[in-house]
Amino acid sequence: MRFAERPGTDPTKRPIREIIGVDPRLNQRWSTRRAHINTRSGELAIQFQHDHGRPPTPVEALHLAQQATLETRDAKHEPRSLAEQRTTWLNEAAAVLGGRGAVASMVQTALAPPADTAPIADSHWVAETADHILSVMEASRSTWQMWHVRAEAQRQVRTTGVTAERASSLVDLLVDEVLDRRSVALAAPHSGIEEPQVLRRLDGSSVYTVAGADLYTSQRILDAEARLVAMVGRRGGASVEESAVDLALLEMAANGTALDAGQAALVRQMCSSGARLQLAIAPAGAGKTTAMRALVLAWTQDGGQVVGLAPSAAAAAVLAEQTGIRTDTIAKLTWSLDHGELPDWAAATGPSTLVIIDEAGMADTLSLDAAVQFAIDRGASVRLVGDDQQLAAIGAGGVLRDITHTHGALRLTELHRFTNPAEAAASLTLREGKPEALDFYLDHGRIHVGDLATTVEDAFNAWVSDRAAGLDAIMLAPTRGLVADLNRRARAHGLNHTPAVFEVPLADGNRASVGDVIITRTNDRRLRLTATDWVKNGDRWTVTHVGKQGDLTVRHIRSHLTVRLPADYVRDSTGLGYATTIHSAQGVSADTTHGLATGQESRQQLYTMLTRGRAANHLYLQVVGDGDPHTLIRPDTISPRTPTETLQHILARDEAPVSASTVLRELNNPAARLFQAVQRYTDGLHVAAEQLVGPETVAELDQADRYIPGLTTEPAWPSLRAHLLGLAAETGGHPLRLMLTAASGRDLETAGDMAAVLDWRLPEMAPVDPGPLPWLPSIPSTLQDHPVWGVYLAKRSQLVADLGDQVQDHAQGDAEPIWTPSGSHPSTALVREIAVWRAANGINSQDPRPTGGGGHLETAPALWKQRLDRDLARATCRPADARADERQAGRTALSRGDDRQRLYQKGERRPSRPPAPSR
């Protein structure tokens, strides 16, 4: 018996390994139990929401799932012997496969599969396999970790048939070959600081490192990214006379399509810049197609030629249909270059040729580089058009952001798709990931919540209503499973309980008959519609005839051309086309959109989903778990998020691709290094204090609940513990005595966080030397002379101070920060101080709050944060009112501090930290 890879129904996933010879139909026959439970559970959840007017809670969802399990369970049969049970299974298998003879033949094949010659794992095989693994990494991501390489190495070793003992060492050898000899390590500059023994693991590695977290890339990817960025700065390409541009714009206007100012400016820039490579960023609905038509018109009227490329055949077909130019895929061009078989349009490319690469953000870096270099080498000019905030390539990407960071980009900002200007503005805010973007969708009833079954039902019903009203409506979902469910419902609705006379099975598990809409999932240039058109991935068709052998005759939804799809293509590469995945919908527009979301989507998926509809875009959000008892202990099940909080988390989940060059630049960025340096410095102080105080005293401190019950479970206990140990190390006193002294005199019963109150009451030791940053503690005098900790902490402190200076220097030369409030004019010194604060605390660079959110800040950081907030408030004031507003800002800051402290202890006035959750 042997295993082999068998492709699944989802082409985006890796093949799975199955026993050779076992018929997949048996897997489906004996795997229906879960489907029946899920169906019944969904029905119960829908009924629950209908009866109660709300989705079930996680516990209620569990009870519904248990009820569904019981209701769908088959009646218990009489006791059977093993022989009787095997006879039952045999009969079931025979019914599926067509007789007992077919079952016997399948068993024979599974137990004695055809002989297969396994490759010999010698040095030549190792070298070839390591090259293959590297190419797999490059095709799927711009950076990778050891775990990615190890997983692929294991897949390759399985094909050799070596023993389990040798397989492990062979995998290790392949990992070393790929990472050490074929990859480029991406790492921050080494600080030169070696951790003391107590901060090292048994293998000698630092406790601050994470095994397998190192990032790698390849020299090919780095070179491709560098070439693309450098090419944007080159000039000397063809340009169009200004008069030709004017004529093209006038002709467009005369034909009823007048360009807005942004579109016209983009066309003029692309025609007259003489840039060899130029980038245009176009948000969804910004009129990119109209601008491209004008660009093609101006370029061709001036005597040039224009060809188009796109990452997918469907996108290339849309570009050709909308602009009238010859188009093809980037993959076809790179394949032709590799095989020396250039198509005629590529062979004719020359200095007067303009190559438009549409949806450039979805092209992987290596393919994009190959296409651009081919055009540039032939003297042509290239224009990249895309959106770096929509869905990106399945592969190495992120180069559009590098180009924008280095050279800037042309931009379209006025949206034309949406009938409601407020929705257009909301989409742009959504694109930037700002939480206020949700206001429009919440206020206008565009967000619908419930359990998964309810949201699927609601989305489908809304789609049916829109279609009945004559609207062009689309259904979107994040997974192929949900898409298949929506498609199944749509087909059943269309049949209206009337059985189809002839139907065939499709690759998505559904069936199709005459009148159904299907979608093709594989490019096949052999299935021709015309001399220049063929069956493409993402094309949608209407079935006009069902053949007796399982073949289909279909008519294209847009072009109305017909083609016959062979039975094997229908079986492996088609599905119903009423609903589609979010990725497949990029570039699609409709009247209304009804999209499903599970809460695990990225900002890019949400943005793409909510920008397809011209009149309305609706989101159906799952806010209830699946009833799985194993999920009840998860934090998001114990304390479930509100729908708004779930949407905010989606917005914060930025999965836009990041290039290897950007990763390397960020690793060397002082702001990124400062956060890590601060964490290691403060942790070193705490560990050193523990070492100095001694394990017995530390153990006694950890029994603080004996004196103040519940203290060690308070949110601020770690901060209080570190503060007590630091004071004990400095003064020689016992930390428990210091804690009890702070607790005496005033009760803690009204405290929301007893540890926070005690931490605030503890005395602050006057530092011998200032800390590396204004709010960070200095090294206690008792540790400065320590033979191990003194030198280590001094180096850590100096590193923090040096990186802080570098962050200040960079901030001084930057443009106006994103966090600057409207009407504010902060001084250079204040901008530098806030830059250091944000970097040291790891505040996201896109966070518009100048000093970030709250959190459990210790006393000194909380006071420093308040000081920065007061200074920024004064910088926002008008000069005439500066003095009065300064006094008011001070009073406001202090009163806010009072309010925060009153959450911990009544009567306390000193500002401390943001509020902690009440117990």
Short mmCIF file of C-alpha atoms in Angstrom, two decimals, residues 1-2 19-23 26 90 97 100-115:
data_model
loop_
_atom_site.label_atom_id
_atom_site.label_comp_id
_atom_site.label_asym_id
_atom_site.label_seq_id
_atom_site.Cartn_x
_atom_site.Cartn_y
_atom_site.Cartn_z
CA MET A 1 0.00 0.00 0.00
CA ARG A 2 1.32 3.43 -0.95
CA ILE A 19 -4.04 5.77 -0.49
CA ILE A 20 -3.46 4.86 -4.12
CA GLY A 21 -6.43 3.01 -5.62
CA VAL A 22 -9.18 4.04 -3.17
CA ASP A 23 -12.07 5.55 -5.11
CA LEU A 26 -16.34 6.16 -1.16
CA LEU A 90 -19.35 -4.17 1.22
CA LEU A 97 -18.91 1.59 -7.36
CA ARG A 100 -18.85 -6.33 -5.79
CA GLY A 101 -16.45 -6.94 -8.62
CA ALA A 102 -15.56 -3.24 -8.75
CA VAL A 103 -14.98 -3.27 -4.99
CA ALA A 104 -12.68 -6.30 -5.23
CA SER A 105 -10.74 -4.67 -8.06
CA MET A 106 -10.31 -1.46 -6.04
CA VAL A 107 -9.09 -3.38 -2.97
CA GLN A 108 -6.60 -5.29 -5.09
CA THR A 109 -5.27 -2.05 -6.58
CA ALA A 110 -4.98 -0.43 -3.15
CA LEU A 111 -3.12 -3.38 -1.62
CA ALA A 112 -0.87 -3.95 -4.65
CA PRO A 113 -0.54 -0.61 -6.48
CA PRO A 114 1.38 -0.42 -9.74
CA ALA A 115 5.12 -0.36 -9.30
#
